Amino acid sequence: MPTPLGAKVRALRIQHKLSLEKLAELTQSSKSYLWNLEHQESIKPSADKVEKIATALHVTPDFLLDKSDATPDQDILDAAFFRKFRSLPEADKRKFRRIIDVWLEDDAGRA
């Protein structure tokens, strides 16, 4: 019987159309480790491993570890996005800001 963490990892992996092999590659894990995480009760991943899995699945570690949430809500998805954004090099952050500014100006012009 999987843990809530394992069930969430499996559901999100399937939702994102990721094979065990691809998720293993993205998280620097083995396929067997992830299979065990998804299907066994005894697997206790490290904080680093939970972080890598959460990043690959576009959620937060807190969401994966929380036993009550079945699916990520918009706040969880936004937090995961901003965590990725914060880890970008400053030059890439500037590019994203310019893209957003142009997009918002374009939307304002249509209103």
PDB file of N, CA and C in Angstrom:
ATOM      1  N   MET A   1       0.859  -1.187   0.000  1.00  0.00           N
ATOM      2  CA  MET A   1       0.000   0.000   0.000  1.00  0.00           C
ATOM      3  C   MET A   1       0.899   1.242   0.000  1.00  0.00           C
ATOM      4  N   PRO A   2       0.700   2.140  -0.947  1.00  0.00           N
ATOM      5  CA  PRO A   2       1.558   3.334  -1.004  1.00  0.00           C
ATOM      6  C   PRO A   2       1.186   4.345   0.076  1.00  0.00           C
ATOM      7  N   THR A   3       2.138   5.177   0.409  1.00  0.00           N
ATOM      8  CA  THR A   3       1.899   6.290   1.325  1.00  0.00           C
ATOM      9  C   THR A   3       1.182   7.395   0.544  1.00  0.00           C
ATOM     10  N   PRO A   4       0.629   8.394   1.233  1.00  0.00           N
ATOM     11  CA  PRO A   4       0.057   9.542   0.512  1.00  0.00           C
ATOM     12  C   PRO A   4       1.095  10.191  -0.413  1.00  0.00           C
ATOM     13  N   LEU A   5       2.340  10.264   0.040  1.00  0.00           N
ATOM     14  CA  LEU A   5       3.411  10.809  -0.804  1.00  0.00           C
ATOM     15  C   LEU A   5       3.559   9.985  -2.072  1.00  0.00           C
ATOM     16  N   GLY A   6       3.635   8.674  -1.940  1.00  0.00           N
ATOM     17  CA  GLY A   6       3.786   7.807  -3.102  1.00  0.00           C
ATOM     18  C   GLY A   6       2.618   7.910  -4.062  1.00  0.00           C
ATOM     19  N   ALA A   7       1.415   7.995  -3.512  1.00  0.00           N
ATOM     20  CA  ALA A   7       0.224   8.116  -4.351  1.00  0.00           C
ATOM     21  C   ALA A   7       0.237   9.434  -5.130  1.00  0.00           C
ATOM     22  N   LYS A   8       0.659  10.503  -4.474  1.00  0.00           N
ATOM     23  CA  LYS A   8       0.731  11.801  -5.157  1.00  0.00           C
ATOM     24  C   LYS A   8       1.794  11.787  -6.248  1.00  0.00           C
ATOM     25  N   VAL A   9       2.952  11.217  -5.945  1.00  0.00           N
ATOM     26  CA  VAL A   9       4.018  11.159  -6.944  1.00  0.00           C
ATOM     27  C   VAL A   9       3.531  10.397  -8.167  1.00  0.00           C
ATOM     28  N   ARG A  10       2.916   9.256  -7.957  1.00  0.00           N
ATOM     29  CA  ARG A  10       2.418   8.454  -9.084  1.00  0.00           C
ATOM     30  C   ARG A  10       1.361   9.217  -9.879  1.00  0.00           C
ATOM     31  N   ALA A  11       0.392   9.821  -9.194  1.00  0.00           N
ATOM     32  CA  ALA A  11      -0.674  10.549  -9.889  1.00  0.00           C
ATOM     33  C   ALA A  11      -0.111  11.721 -10.698  1.00  0.00           C
ATOM     34  N   LEU A  12       0.800  12.473 -10.100  1.00  0.00           N
ATOM     35  CA  LEU A  12       1.391  13.619 -10.809  1.00  0.00           C
ATOM     36  C   LEU A  12       2.290  13.163 -11.957  1.00  0.00           C
ATOM     37  N   ARG A  13       3.022  12.077 -11.750  1.00  0.00           N
ATOM     38  CA  ARG A  13       3.875  11.553 -12.818  1.00  0.00           C
ATOM     39  C   ARG A  13       3.025  11.165 -14.025  1.00  0.00           C
ATOM     40  N   ILE A  14       1.926  10.494 -13.771  1.00  0.00           N
ATOM     41  CA  ILE A  14       1.020  10.095 -14.856  1.00  0.00           C
ATOM     42  C   ILE A  14       0.376  11.328 -15.487  1.00  0.00           C
ATOM     43  N   GLN A  15      -0.048  12.269 -14.663  1.00  0.00           N
ATOM     44  CA  GLN A  15      -0.662  13.503 -15.169  1.00  0.00           C
ATOM     45  C   GLN A  15       0.288  14.246 -16.109  1.00  0.00           C
ATOM     46  N   HIS A  16       1.566  14.269 -15.769  1.00  0.00           N
ATOM     47  CA  HIS A  16       2.567  14.960 -16.584  1.00  0.00           C
ATOM     48  C   HIS A  16       3.142  14.073 -17.690  1.00  0.00           C
ATOM     49  N   LYS A  17       2.557  12.866 -17.819  1.00  0.00           N
ATOM     50  CA  LYS A  17       2.973  11.921 -18.859  1.00  0.00           C
ATOM     51  C   LYS A  17       4.469  11.603 -18.789  1.00  0.00           C
ATOM     52  N   LEU A  18       4.947  11.394 -17.573  1.00  0.00           N
ATOM     53  CA  LEU A  18       6.346  11.039 -17.358  1.00  0.00           C
ATOM     54  C   LEU A  18       6.442   9.549 -17.053  1.00  0.00           C
ATOM     55  N   SER A  19       7.344   8.891 -17.698  1.00  0.00           N
ATOM     56  CA  SER A  19       7.628   7.496 -17.364  1.00  0.00           C
ATOM     57  C   SER A  19       8.451   7.469 -16.080  1.00  0.00           C
ATOM     58  N   LEU A  20       8.530   6.300 -15.474  1.00  0.00           N
ATOM     59  CA  LEU A  20       9.411   6.161 -14.319  1.00  0.00           C
ATOM     60  C   LEU A  20      10.845   6.490 -14.709  1.00  0.00           C
ATOM     61  N   GLU A  21      11.229   6.068 -15.909  1.00  0.00           N
ATOM     62  CA  GLU A  21      12.592   6.333 -16.381  1.00  0.00           C
ATOM     63  C   GLU A  21      12.871   7.831 -16.479  1.00  0.00           C
ATOM     64  N   LYS A  22      11.918   8.577 -17.039  1.00  0.00           N
ATOM     65  CA  LYS A  22      12.112  10.020 -17.211  1.00  0.00           C
ATOM     66  C   LYS A  22      12.147  10.732 -15.855  1.00  0.00           C
ATOM     67  N   LEU A  23      11.231  10.358 -14.958  1.00  0.00           N
ATOM     68  CA  LEU A  23      11.242  10.981 -13.632  1.00  0.00           C
ATOM     69  C   LEU A  23      12.533  10.632 -12.897  1.00  0.00           C
ATOM     70  N   ALA A  24      13.003   9.417 -13.058  1.00  0.00           N
ATOM     71  CA  ALA A  24      14.276   9.020 -12.439  1.00  0.00           C
ATOM     72  C   ALA A  24      15.409   9.897 -12.961  1.00  0.00           C
ATOM     73  N   GLU A  25      15.421  10.127 -14.261  1.00  0.00           N
ATOM     74  CA  GLU A  25      16.454  10.980 -14.861  1.00  0.00           C
ATOM     75  C   GLU A  25      16.367  12.403 -14.314  1.00  0.00           C
ATOM     76  N   LEU A  26      15.162  12.949 -14.242  1.00  0.00           N
ATOM     77  CA  LEU A  26      14.967  14.326 -13.781  1.00  0.00           C
ATOM     78  C   LEU A  26      15.325  14.518 -12.309  1.00  0.00           C
ATOM     79  N   THR A  27      15.202  13.456 -11.527  1.00  0.00           N
ATOM     80  CA  THR A  27      15.411  13.567 -10.080  1.00  0.00           C
ATOM     81  C   THR A  27      16.701  12.901  -9.602  1.00  0.00           C
ATOM     82  N   GLN A  28      17.486  12.441 -10.543  1.00  0.00           N
ATOM     83  CA  GLN A  28      18.739  11.754 -10.201  1.00  0.00           C
ATOM     84  C   GLN A  28      18.469  10.594  -9.243  1.00  0.00           C
ATOM     85  N   SER A  29      17.457   9.806  -9.600  1.00  0.00           N
ATOM     86  CA  SER A  29      17.052   8.640  -8.822  1.00  0.00           C
ATOM     87  C   SER A  29      17.104   7.423  -9.729  1.00  0.00           C
ATOM     88  N   SER A  30      16.913   6.272  -9.139  1.00  0.00           N
ATOM     89  CA  SER A  30      16.780   5.071  -9.961  1.00  0.00           C
ATOM     90  C   SER A  30      15.298   4.805 -10.195  1.00  0.00           C
ATOM     91  N   LYS A  31      15.023   4.111 -11.271  1.00  0.00           N
ATOM     92  CA  LYS A  31      13.647   3.733 -11.590  1.00  0.00           C
ATOM     93  C   LYS A  31      13.069   2.874 -10.463  1.00  0.00           C
ATOM     94  N   SER A  32      13.868   1.954  -9.936  1.00  0.00           N
ATOM     95  CA  SER A  32      13.383   1.069  -8.875  1.00  0.00           C
ATOM     96  C   SER A  32      13.083   1.856  -7.592  1.00  0.00           C
ATOM     97  N   TYR A  33      13.894   2.870  -7.295  1.00  0.00           N
ATOM     98  CA  TYR A  33      13.641   3.697  -6.116  1.00  0.00           C
ATOM     99  C   TYR A  33      12.277   4.378  -6.246  1.00  0.00           C
ATOM    100  N   LEU A  34      12.012   4.956  -7.417  1.00  0.00           N
ATOM    101  CA  LEU A  34      10.738   5.653  -7.611  1.00  0.00           C
ATOM    102  C   LEU A  34       9.562   4.682  -7.599  1.00  0.00           C
ATOM    103  N   TRP A  35       9.753   3.494  -8.189  1.00  0.00           N
ATOM    104  CA  TRP A  35       8.684   2.499  -8.154  1.00  0.00           C
ATOM    105  C   TRP A  35       8.371   2.149  -6.702  1.00  0.00           C
ATOM    106  N   ASN A  36       9.408   1.929  -5.914  1.00  0.00           N
ATOM    107  CA  ASN A  36       9.204   1.615  -4.496  1.00  0.00           C
ATOM    108  C   ASN A  36       8.528   2.772  -3.767  1.00  0.00           C
ATOM    109  N   LEU A  37       8.914   3.988  -4.061  1.00  0.00           N
ATOM    110  CA  LEU A  37       8.288   5.159  -3.446  1.00  0.00           C
ATOM    111  C   LEU A  37       6.796   5.201  -3.762  1.00  0.00           C
ATOM    112  N   GLU A  38       6.455   4.889  -5.013  1.00  0.00           N
ATOM    113  CA  GLU A  38       5.055   4.934  -5.429  1.00  0.00           C
ATOM    114  C   GLU A  38       4.213   3.773  -4.884  1.00  0.00           C
ATOM    115  N   HIS A  39       4.839   2.651  -4.555  1.00  0.00           N
ATOM    116  CA  HIS A  39       4.067   1.450  -4.227  1.00  0.00           C
ATOM    117  C   HIS A  39       4.285   0.867  -2.838  1.00  0.00           C
ATOM    118  N   GLN A  40       5.294   1.305  -2.116  1.00  0.00           N
ATOM    119  CA  GLN A  40       5.616   0.725  -0.808  1.00  0.00           C
ATOM    120  C   GLN A  40       5.388   1.737   0.305  1.00  0.00           C
ATOM    121  N   GLU A  41       5.206   1.247   1.502  1.00  0.00           N
ATOM    122  CA  GLU A  41       5.032   2.122   2.660  1.00  0.00           C
ATOM    123  C   GLU A  41       6.340   2.504   3.325  1.00  0.00           C
ATOM    124  N   SER A  42       7.362   1.712   3.148  1.00  0.00           N
ATOM    125  CA  SER A  42       8.569   1.867   3.954  1.00  0.00           C
ATOM    126  C   SER A  42       9.590   2.875   3.420  1.00  0.00           C
ATOM    127  N   ILE A  43       9.366   3.440   2.253  1.00  0.00           N
ATOM    128  CA  ILE A  43      10.325   4.376   1.665  1.00  0.00           C
ATOM    129  C   ILE A  43      10.196   5.742   2.339  1.00  0.00           C
ATOM    130  N   LYS A  44      11.293   6.255   2.833  1.00  0.00           N
ATOM    131  CA  LYS A  44      11.343   7.581   3.474  1.00  0.00           C
ATOM    132  C   LYS A  44      12.386   8.414   2.746  1.00  0.00           C
ATOM    133  N   PRO A  45      11.991   9.186   1.752  1.00  0.00           N
ATOM    134  CA  PRO A  45      12.971   9.958   0.974  1.00  0.00           C
ATOM    135  C   PRO A  45      13.569  11.104   1.781  1.00  0.00           C
ATOM    136  N   SER A  46      14.785  11.470   1.419  1.00  0.00           N
ATOM    137  CA  SER A  46      15.452  12.610   2.057  1.00  0.00           C
ATOM    138  C   SER A  46      14.779  13.910   1.611  1.00  0.00           C
ATOM    139  N   ALA A  47      15.052  14.976   2.330  1.00  0.00           N
ATOM    140  CA  ALA A  47      14.511  16.290   1.964  1.00  0.00           C
ATOM    141  C   ALA A  47      14.984  16.694   0.572  1.00  0.00           C
ATOM    142  N   ASP A  48      16.233  16.402   0.263  1.00  0.00           N
ATOM    143  CA  ASP A  48      16.780  16.714  -1.058  1.00  0.00           C
ATOM    144  C   ASP A  48      16.028  15.954  -2.149  1.00  0.00           C
ATOM    145  N   LYS A  49      15.727  14.695  -1.907  1.00  0.00           N
ATOM    146  CA  LYS A  49      15.010  13.879  -2.902  1.00  0.00           C
ATOM    147  C   LYS A  49      13.585  14.390  -3.087  1.00  0.00           C
ATOM    148  N   VAL A  50      12.925  14.749  -1.992  1.00  0.00           N
ATOM    149  CA  VAL A  50      11.568  15.299  -2.089  1.00  0.00           C
ATOM    150  C   VAL A  50      11.594  16.593  -2.891  1.00  0.00           C
ATOM    151  N   GLU A  51      12.587  17.431  -2.660  1.00  0.00           N
ATOM    152  CA  GLU A  51      12.735  18.694  -3.408  1.00  0.00           C
ATOM    153  C   GLU A  51      12.889  18.419  -4.900  1.00  0.00           C
ATOM    154  N   LYS A  52      13.734  17.476  -5.264  1.00  0.00           N
ATOM    155  CA  LYS A  52      13.954  17.154  -6.680  1.00  0.00           C
ATOM    156  C   LYS A  52      12.687  16.599  -7.328  1.00  0.00           C
ATOM    157  N   ILE A  53      11.985  15.744  -6.617  1.00  0.00           N
ATOM    158  CA  ILE A  53      10.744  15.170  -7.156  1.00  0.00           C
ATOM    159  C   ILE A  53       9.694  16.267  -7.307  1.00  0.00           C
ATOM    160  N   ALA A  54       9.555  17.119  -6.302  1.00  0.00           N
ATOM    161  CA  ALA A  54       8.583  18.215  -6.374  1.00  0.00           C
ATOM    162  C   ALA A  54       8.883  19.132  -7.554  1.00  0.00           C
ATOM    163  N   THR A  55      10.136  19.463  -7.749  1.00  0.00           N
ATOM    164  CA  THR A  55      10.518  20.329  -8.871  1.00  0.00           C
ATOM    165  C   THR A  55      10.165  19.678 -10.197  1.00  0.00           C
ATOM    166  N   ALA A  56      10.463  18.415 -10.341  1.00  0.00           N
ATOM    167  CA  ALA A  56      10.171  17.712 -11.597  1.00  0.00           C
ATOM    168  C   ALA A  56       8.671  17.610 -11.857  1.00  0.00           C
ATOM    169  N   LEU A  57       7.879  17.564 -10.792  1.00  0.00           N
ATOM    170  CA  LEU A  57       6.425  17.417 -10.933  1.00  0.00           C
ATOM    171  C   LEU A  57       5.685  18.751 -10.823  1.00  0.00           C
ATOM    172  N   HIS A  58       6.419  19.860 -10.728  1.00  0.00           N
ATOM    173  CA  HIS A  58       5.848  21.214 -10.727  1.00  0.00           C
ATOM    174  C   HIS A  58       4.937  21.485  -9.532  1.00  0.00           C
ATOM    175  N   VAL A  59       5.349  20.979  -8.378  1.00  0.00           N
ATOM    176  CA  VAL A  59       4.625  21.252  -7.137  1.00  0.00           C
ATOM    177  C   VAL A  59       5.660  21.601  -6.068  1.00  0.00           C
ATOM    178  N   THR A  60       5.195  21.872  -4.877  1.00  0.00           N
ATOM    179  CA  THR A  60       6.103  22.169  -3.776  1.00  0.00           C
ATOM    180  C   THR A  60       6.344  20.912  -2.943  1.00  0.00           C
ATOM    181  N   PRO A  61       7.478  20.863  -2.257  1.00  0.00           N
ATOM    182  CA  PRO A  61       7.698  19.734  -1.347  1.00  0.00           C
ATOM    183  C   PRO A  61       6.603  19.638  -0.284  1.00  0.00           C
ATOM    184  N   ASP A  62       6.141  20.785   0.200  1.00  0.00           N
ATOM    185  CA  ASP A  62       5.077  20.779   1.213  1.00  0.00           C
ATOM    186  C   ASP A  62       3.834  20.075   0.695  1.00  0.00           C
ATOM    187  N   PHE A  63       3.491  20.312  -0.560  1.00  0.00           N
ATOM    188  CA  PHE A  63       2.324  19.647  -1.132  1.00  0.00           C
ATOM    189  C   PHE A  63       2.515  18.136  -1.133  1.00  0.00           C
ATOM    190  N   LEU A  64       3.696  17.691  -1.559  1.00  0.00           N
ATOM    191  CA  LEU A  64       3.943  16.246  -1.606  1.00  0.00           C
ATOM    192  C   LEU A  64       3.863  15.615  -0.218  1.00  0.00           C
ATOM    193  N   LEU A  65       4.342  16.322   0.794  1.00  0.00           N
ATOM    194  CA  LEU A  65       4.389  15.764   2.139  1.00  0.00           C
ATOM    195  C   LEU A  65       3.089  15.925   2.919  1.00  0.00           C
ATOM    196  N   ASP A  66       2.218  16.835   2.482  1.00  0.00           N
ATOM    197  CA  ASP A  66       0.943  17.067   3.158  1.00  0.00           C
ATOM    198  C   ASP A  66      -0.001  15.902   2.863  1.00  0.00           C
ATOM    199  N   LYS A  67      -0.537  15.316   3.894  1.00  0.00           N
ATOM    200  CA  LYS A  67      -1.402  14.146   3.718  1.00  0.00           C
ATOM    201  C   LYS A  67      -2.825  14.513   3.298  1.00  0.00           C
ATOM    202  N   SER A  68      -3.208  15.791   3.384  1.00  0.00           N
ATOM    203  CA  SER A  68      -4.600  16.156   3.136  1.00  0.00           C
ATOM    204  C   SER A  68      -4.903  16.579   1.701  1.00  0.00           C
ATOM    205  N   ASP A  69      -3.941  17.113   0.979  1.00  0.00           N
ATOM    206  CA  ASP A  69      -4.210  17.604  -0.378  1.00  0.00           C
ATOM    207  C   ASP A  69      -4.177  16.464  -1.380  1.00  0.00           C
ATOM    208  N   ALA A  70      -5.235  16.352  -2.170  1.00  0.00           N
ATOM    209  CA  ALA A  70      -5.274  15.315  -3.195  1.00  0.00           C
ATOM    210  C   ALA A  70      -4.699  15.808  -4.519  1.00  0.00           C
ATOM    211  N   THR A  71      -4.995  17.050  -4.858  1.00  0.00           N
ATOM    212  CA  THR A  71      -4.474  17.638  -6.093  1.00  0.00           C
ATOM    213  C   THR A  71      -3.959  19.040  -5.781  1.00  0.00           C
ATOM    214  N   PRO A  72      -2.926  19.474  -6.495  1.00  0.00           N
ATOM    215  CA  PRO A  72      -2.388  20.801  -6.211  1.00  0.00           C
ATOM    216  C   PRO A  72      -3.341  21.901  -6.657  1.00  0.00           C
ATOM    217  N   ASP A  73      -3.549  22.889  -5.795  1.00  0.00           N
ATOM    218  CA  ASP A  73      -4.365  24.030  -6.190  1.00  0.00           C
ATOM    219  C   ASP A  73      -3.477  25.094  -6.837  1.00  0.00           C
ATOM    220  N   GLN A  74      -4.062  26.178  -7.264  1.00  0.00           N
ATOM    221  CA  GLN A  74      -3.319  27.211  -7.984  1.00  0.00           C
ATOM    222  C   GLN A  74      -2.204  27.812  -7.128  1.00  0.00           C
ATOM    223  N   ASP A  75      -2.417  27.952  -5.833  1.00  0.00           N
ATOM    224  CA  ASP A  75      -1.367  28.493  -4.961  1.00  0.00           C
ATOM    225  C   ASP A  75      -0.132  27.588  -4.955  1.00  0.00           C
ATOM    226  N   ILE A  76      -0.339  26.287  -4.940  1.00  0.00           N
ATOM    227  CA  ILE A  76       0.768  25.328  -4.969  1.00  0.00           C
ATOM    228  C   ILE A  76       1.512  25.432  -6.291  1.00  0.00           C
ATOM    229  N   LEU A  77       0.774  25.500  -7.389  1.00  0.00           N
ATOM    230  CA  LEU A  77       1.393  25.600  -8.710  1.00  0.00           C
ATOM    231  C   LEU A  77       2.165  26.912  -8.850  1.00  0.00           C
ATOM    232  N   ASP A  78       1.583  28.007  -8.342  1.00  0.00           N
ATOM    233  CA  ASP A  78       2.281  29.298  -8.384  1.00  0.00           C
ATOM    234  C   ASP A  78       3.557  29.270  -7.549  1.00  0.00           C
ATOM    235  N   ALA A  79       3.486  28.683  -6.372  1.00  0.00           N
ATOM    236  CA  ALA A  79       4.671  28.605  -5.510  1.00  0.00           C
ATOM    237  C   ALA A  79       5.782  27.801  -6.184  1.00  0.00           C
ATOM    238  N   ALA A  80       5.412  26.716  -6.845  1.00  0.00           N
ATOM    239  CA  ALA A  80       6.413  25.905  -7.556  1.00  0.00           C
ATOM    240  C   ALA A  80       7.025  26.698  -8.704  1.00  0.00           C
ATOM    241  N   PHE A  81       6.197  27.447  -9.427  1.00  0.00           N
ATOM    242  CA  PHE A  81       6.705  28.271 -10.524  1.00  0.00           C
ATOM    243  C   PHE A  81       7.685  29.323 -10.010  1.00  0.00           C
ATOM    244  N   PHE A  82       7.300  30.016  -8.938  1.00  0.00           N
ATOM    245  CA  PHE A  82       8.164  31.074  -8.419  1.00  0.00           C
ATOM    246  C   PHE A  82       9.449  30.527  -7.808  1.00  0.00           C
ATOM    247  N   ARG A  83       9.403  29.312  -7.276  1.00  0.00           N
ATOM    248  CA  ARG A  83      10.639  28.691  -6.787  1.00  0.00           C
ATOM    249  C   ARG A  83      11.595  28.477  -7.955  1.00  0.00           C
ATOM    250  N   LYS A  84      11.067  28.010  -9.081  1.00  0.00           N
ATOM    251  CA  LYS A  84      11.909  27.827 -10.268  1.00  0.00           C
ATOM    252  C   LYS A  84      12.431  29.175 -10.765  1.00  0.00           C
ATOM    253  N   PHE A  85      11.556  30.172 -10.788  1.00  0.00           N
ATOM    254  CA  PHE A  85      11.949  31.503 -11.246  1.00  0.00           C
ATOM    255  C   PHE A  85      13.093  32.046 -10.396  1.00  0.00           C
ATOM    256  N   ARG A  86      12.979  31.911  -9.070  1.00  0.00           N
ATOM    257  CA  ARG A  86      14.019  32.423  -8.163  1.00  0.00           C
ATOM    258  C   ARG A  86      15.359  31.743  -8.391  1.00  0.00           C
ATOM    259  N   SER A  87      15.353  30.531  -8.904  1.00  0.00           N
ATOM    260  CA  SER A  87      16.615  29.819  -9.108  1.00  0.00           C
ATOM    261  C   SER A  87      17.284  30.153 -10.443  1.00  0.00           C
ATOM    262  N   LEU A  88      16.605  30.933 -11.289  1.00  0.00           N
ATOM    263  CA  LEU A  88      17.177  31.302 -12.586  1.00  0.00           C
ATOM    264  C   LEU A  88      18.309  32.313 -12.424  1.00  0.00           C
ATOM    265  N   PRO A  89      19.229  32.328 -13.379  1.00  0.00           N
ATOM    266  CA  PRO A  89      20.238  33.400 -13.388  1.00  0.00           C
ATOM    267  C   PRO A  89      19.551  34.752 -13.582  1.00  0.00           C
ATOM    268  N   GLU A  90      20.143  35.793 -13.064  1.00  0.00           N
ATOM    269  CA  GLU A  90      19.531  37.124 -13.108  1.00  0.00           C
ATOM    270  C   GLU A  90      19.218  37.565 -14.544  1.00  0.00           C
ATOM    271  N   ALA A  91      20.072  37.238 -15.495  1.00  0.00           N
ATOM    272  CA  ALA A  91      19.825  37.628 -16.895  1.00  0.00           C
ATOM    273  C   ALA A  91      18.529  36.991 -17.416  1.00  0.00           C
ATOM    274  N   ASP A  92      18.277  35.754 -17.064  1.00  0.00           N
ATOM    275  CA  ASP A  92      17.046  35.089 -17.489  1.00  0.00           C
ATOM    276  C   ASP A  92      15.827  35.689 -16.795  1.00  0.00           C
ATOM    277  N   LYS A  93      15.986  36.057 -15.534  1.00  0.00           N
ATOM    278  CA  LYS A  93      14.881  36.712 -14.826  1.00  0.00           C
ATOM    279  C   LYS A  93      14.508  38.015 -15.520  1.00  0.00           C
ATOM    280  N   ARG A  94      15.513  38.794 -15.958  1.00  0.00           N
ATOM    281  CA  ARG A  94      15.231  40.054 -16.667  1.00  0.00           C
ATOM    282  C   ARG A  94      14.460  39.789 -17.957  1.00  0.00           C
ATOM    283  N   LYS A  95      14.835  38.744 -18.685  1.00  0.00           N
ATOM    284  CA  LYS A  95      14.129  38.394 -19.928  1.00  0.00           C
ATOM    285  C   LYS A  95      12.663  38.081 -19.643  1.00  0.00           C
ATOM    286  N   PHE A  96      12.410  37.272 -18.615  1.00  0.00           N
ATOM    287  CA  PHE A  96      11.029  36.940 -18.257  1.00  0.00           C
ATOM    288  C   PHE A  96      10.246  38.187 -17.861  1.00  0.00           C
ATOM    289  N   ARG A  97      10.870  39.066 -17.113  1.00  0.00           N
ATOM    290  CA  ARG A  97      10.179  40.305 -16.713  1.00  0.00           C
ATOM    291  C   ARG A  97       9.814  41.145 -17.930  1.00  0.00           C
ATOM    292  N   ARG A  98      10.730  41.239 -18.901  1.00  0.00           N
ATOM    293  CA  ARG A  98      10.432  42.007 -20.127  1.00  0.00           C
ATOM    294  C   ARG A  98       9.286  41.360 -20.903  1.00  0.00           C
ATOM    295  N   ILE A  99       9.302  40.044 -21.003  1.00  0.00           N
ATOM    296  CA  ILE A  99       8.221  39.333 -21.707  1.00  0.00           C
ATOM    297  C   ILE A  99       6.888  39.620 -21.034  1.00  0.00           C
ATOM    298  N   ILE A 100       6.853  39.543 -19.725  1.00  0.00           N
ATOM    299  CA  ILE A 100       5.613  39.789 -18.989  1.00  0.00           C
ATOM    300  C   ILE A 100       5.165  41.232 -19.167  1.00  0.00           C
ATOM    301  N   ASP A 101       6.100  42.185 -19.105  1.00  0.00           N
ATOM    302  CA  ASP A 101       5.749  43.592 -19.291  1.00  0.00           C
ATOM    303  C   ASP A 101       5.141  43.827 -20.667  1.00  0.00           C
ATOM    304  N   VAL A 102       5.744  43.267 -21.700  1.00  0.00           N
ATOM    305  CA  VAL A 102       5.224  43.425 -23.061  1.00  0.00           C
ATOM    306  C   VAL A 102       3.844  42.785 -23.170  1.00  0.00           C
ATOM    307  N   TRP A 103       3.703  41.614 -22.602  1.00  0.00           N
ATOM    308  CA  TRP A 103       2.425  40.912 -22.665  1.00  0.00           C
ATOM    309  C   TRP A 103       1.323  41.711 -21.961  1.00  0.00           C
ATOM    310  N   LEU A 104       1.647  42.268 -20.790  1.00  0.00           N
ATOM    311  CA  LEU A 104       0.653  43.047 -20.056  1.00  0.00           C
ATOM    312  C   LEU A 104       0.310  44.345 -20.784  1.00  0.00           C
ATOM    313  N   GLU A 105       1.301  44.983 -21.398  1.00  0.00           N
ATOM    314  CA  GLU A 105       1.036  46.190 -22.186  1.00  0.00           C
ATOM    315  C   GLU A 105       0.129  45.864 -23.369  1.00  0.00           C
ATOM    316  N   ASP A 106       0.376  44.731 -24.014  1.00  0.00           N
ATOM    317  CA  ASP A 106      -0.439  44.310 -25.151  1.00  0.00           C
ATOM    318  C   ASP A 106      -1.877  44.052 -24.709  1.00  0.00           C
ATOM    319  N   ASP A 107      -2.060  43.389 -23.562  1.00  0.00           N
ATOM    320  CA  ASP A 107      -3.392  43.129 -23.030  1.00  0.00           C
ATOM    321  C   ASP A 107      -4.107  44.435 -22.674  1.00  0.00           C
ATOM    322  N   ALA A 108      -3.378  45.398 -22.118  1.00  0.00           N
ATOM    323  CA  ALA A 108      -3.970  46.678 -21.740  1.00  0.00           C
ATOM    324  C   ALA A 108      -4.405  47.444 -22.992  1.00  0.00           C
ATOM    325  N   GLY A 109      -3.670  47.295 -24.075  1.00  0.00           N
ATOM    326  CA  GLY A 109      -4.018  47.967 -25.319  1.00  0.00           C
ATOM    327  C   GLY A 109      -5.275  47.415 -25.966  1.00  0.00           C
ATOM    328  N   ARG A 110      -5.580  46.175 -25.689  1.00  0.00           N
ATOM    329  CA  ARG A 110      -6.795  45.542 -26.249  1.00  0.00           C
ATOM    330  C   ARG A 110      -8.035  45.869 -25.445  1.00  0.00           C
ATOM    331  N   ALA A 111      -7.865  46.270 -24.190  1.00  0.00           N
ATOM    332  CA  ALA A 111      -9.023  46.505 -23.320  1.00  0.00           C
ATOM    333  C   ALA A 111      -9.737  47.778 -23.636  1.00  0.00           C
TER     334      ALA A 111
END
